Amino acid sequence: MHIAIIGAGAAGCFCAIELAQRLPHAVISVYERAGKPLAKVAVTGGGRCNLTNTFEGVRSMESAYPHGARLMKRLLREFSHDDVCRWFEQAGVRLVAQEDHCVFPVSQDAMEIVHTLTRLMRQHGVRLFTHARVTRIAHADDGTYSIGMADGSTVQAQCVVVTTGGSPKLSGLDMLQPLSLEVVPPAPSLFSLCLPNHPLCQLMGTVVDEVTASIPGTKFRASGPLLLTHWGLSGPAILRLSSYAARYLQECDYQSRLALNWFGDASEAEVLALLQDLWQRHPQKQLQSVYPPCLNSRLWHCLLELCQQRPAARWSELHPKHLVRLSAMLSHHVLSVSGKNRFKEEFVTCGGVALSNVAPSTLESRRHAGLYFAGEVLDVDAVTGGFNLQAAWTMGYVVAKSIAAARLLP
Ligand SMILES: Cc1cc2nc3c(=O)[nH]c(=O)nc-3n(C[C@H](O)[C@H](O)[C@H](O)COP(=O)(O)OP(=O)(O)OC[C@H]3O[C@@H](n4cnc5c(N)ncnc54)[C@H](O)[C@@H]3O)c2cc1C
């Protein structure tokens, strides 16, 4: 019994360990095109590896998994974030949950996760082949699989698990062509947005704790902290928006209008009431010296100028209609986005192997028995916060359990 796993990333390595524990007599091989396994995991979370999330702040599965929420809801019942934490702690990794619900190793070192997974693969006798790029997977009439390698060799397996991760280009899925699967064209997700030459870029490093970013005329909106950078807008609110609107933004070549509510989800009337309060309480103070607590003085100064108000003017000089105009702008500040940028090199791909190809409870191909998929290669992607790795662990687990259940049947 030979089980071939294609790709030694988070999903592939996790699946290999789970399989080896469940099927100790099977030969389990992991084929990795790079020189070492888990290269991406090593750089996750800025080298700290945000390996999961407590899900305490998750209002709906769709808000964490813009693509594949229904599938993830089902799979997480099999192997949840609590299970992931228990699994790694049993393997000797101490974990800590931050205030923002992101879970990291206490060591704050992604290499601890890499070393733990590679050690367990070794201990359980998983065979790891590096510099082994798979170019072709074909299903033979006798039900076995023939796996073509870039060096011209071929490997046979009774069971294949594809865990090759996200690919920004469709050509990354070429190896699957003989299997005639439905594929959703890939699109980048989790990126920051450029505002070329906009005055806000001069405020790089400024963080606003809670904004709502939306794309006018669409349903795409996301809330959370905003970070101003020297190229434009970033931070959780923008990364989340980029994830929800990944395909829309790709289609408009990242040229779009974007609206910011600098007061989170406050309505225009609520913002107006807040400004009227300042106006009544501080008539003799300059606009630049008294401002809403959620903004810092540099940002407030900049926003006043963008709204054509003199920062040195007194609050009493503001005509009520100026207050209305200012509150309209602060709650719906429309900006022109032109281009995207990677956030600390972090991005994932949405799209990939369509979910219609797989049985949702096992992740086995509906058309090819013994062929499974796990991780980012499937059309599932998440916002930042540890949800993408959680998906990789969960799917790796479910595939291992499904294969073992199928093989152990009399
Ligand atoms: C910089 C960065 C930081 C990130 N930080 C986080 C984070 O903190 N938390 C989080 O949840 N998510 C994070 N992510 C996303 C997360 O890393 C991925 O979603 C996750 O690694 C996907 O796991 P996977 O196993 O599906 O794919 P991968 O981990 O990408 O593994 C796929 C493997 O398959 C190999 N492969 C591909 N094609 C072939 C082939 N033809 N033959 C053989 N091998 C092949 C690849 O070389 C790779 O090793 C981050 C992503 C990046 C890029």
XYZ file of C-alpha atoms and ligand atoms in Angstrom, residues 6-12 31-34 38 40-41 43-45 49-50 132-134 163-166 175 344-348 374-377 386-390 392, ligand 1:
95
model
C 2.403 15.765 -3.291
C 3.781 18.842 -1.485
C 5.515 18.999 1.903
C 3.722 22.063 3.217
C 1.471 22.450 6.238
C -1.352 20.244 4.920
C 0.929 17.598 3.377
C 7.242 14.524 -2.708
C 8.429 18.134 -2.392
C 9.760 20.212 -5.280
C 11.845 22.490 -3.022
C 7.606 23.493 5.182
C 6.265 28.611 3.827
C 5.406 27.640 7.395
C 8.038 32.385 7.318
C 4.420 32.508 8.488
C 3.316 35.163 10.916
C 3.799 31.310 12.909
C 0.247 32.292 13.721
C 11.021 16.021 -6.385
C 8.691 18.093 -8.547
C 5.608 16.284 -9.713
C -1.308 19.320 -1.098
C 0.609 21.614 -3.448
C -0.660 24.873 -1.894
C -1.891 27.994 -3.656
C -0.010 18.307 -13.239
C 5.053 41.788 4.689
C 5.186 39.351 1.743
C 2.030 37.725 3.041
C -0.599 36.651 0.581
C -2.629 33.602 -0.221
C -6.069 19.255 1.210
C -4.947 22.821 1.918
C -4.713 25.904 -0.225
C -4.739 23.903 -3.491
C -4.231 31.884 11.664
C -7.298 30.706 9.721
C -5.339 29.607 6.642
C -3.044 27.300 8.600
C -6.027 26.041 10.576
C -4.395 23.223 6.233
C 4.643 35.054 4.028
C 3.416 34.320 4.435
C 3.002 34.368 5.757
C 1.867 33.669 6.149
N 1.496 33.707 7.464
C 0.423 32.984 7.867
C 0.080 32.905 9.245
O 0.776 33.434 10.119
N -1.028 32.185 9.584
C -1.787 31.518 8.651
O -2.770 30.880 9.017
N -1.450 31.546 7.346
C -0.368 32.239 6.937
N -0.007 32.248 5.622
C -0.773 31.363 4.688
C -0.331 29.885 4.930
O 1.075 29.817 4.983
C -0.831 28.982 3.810
O -2.216 29.137 3.677
C -0.500 27.522 4.145
O 0.898 27.342 4.203
C -1.083 26.599 3.080
O -0.648 25.290 3.365
P -0.566 24.212 2.199
O 0.024 22.995 2.794
O -1.864 24.108 1.517
O 0.438 24.839 1.137
P 1.965 25.222 1.311
O 2.325 25.404 2.736
O 2.198 26.334 0.360
O 2.730 23.910 0.814
C 2.637 23.444 -0.520
C 3.927 22.690 -0.816
O 3.794 22.010 -2.063
C 4.998 22.136 -2.795
N 4.686 21.935 -4.215
C 3.962 22.748 -5.024
N 3.884 22.225 -6.265
C 4.564 21.067 -6.227
C 4.856 20.062 -7.210
N 4.409 20.173 -8.462
N 5.583 18.994 -6.837
C 6.034 18.836 -5.551
N 5.815 19.772 -4.590
C 5.079 20.860 -4.923
C 5.448 23.543 -2.461
O 6.840 23.702 -2.726
C 5.117 23.634 -0.970
O 6.167 23.185 -0.165
C 1.110 32.942 5.195
C 1.521 32.900 3.854
C 2.667 33.578 3.470
C 3.105 33.531 2.038
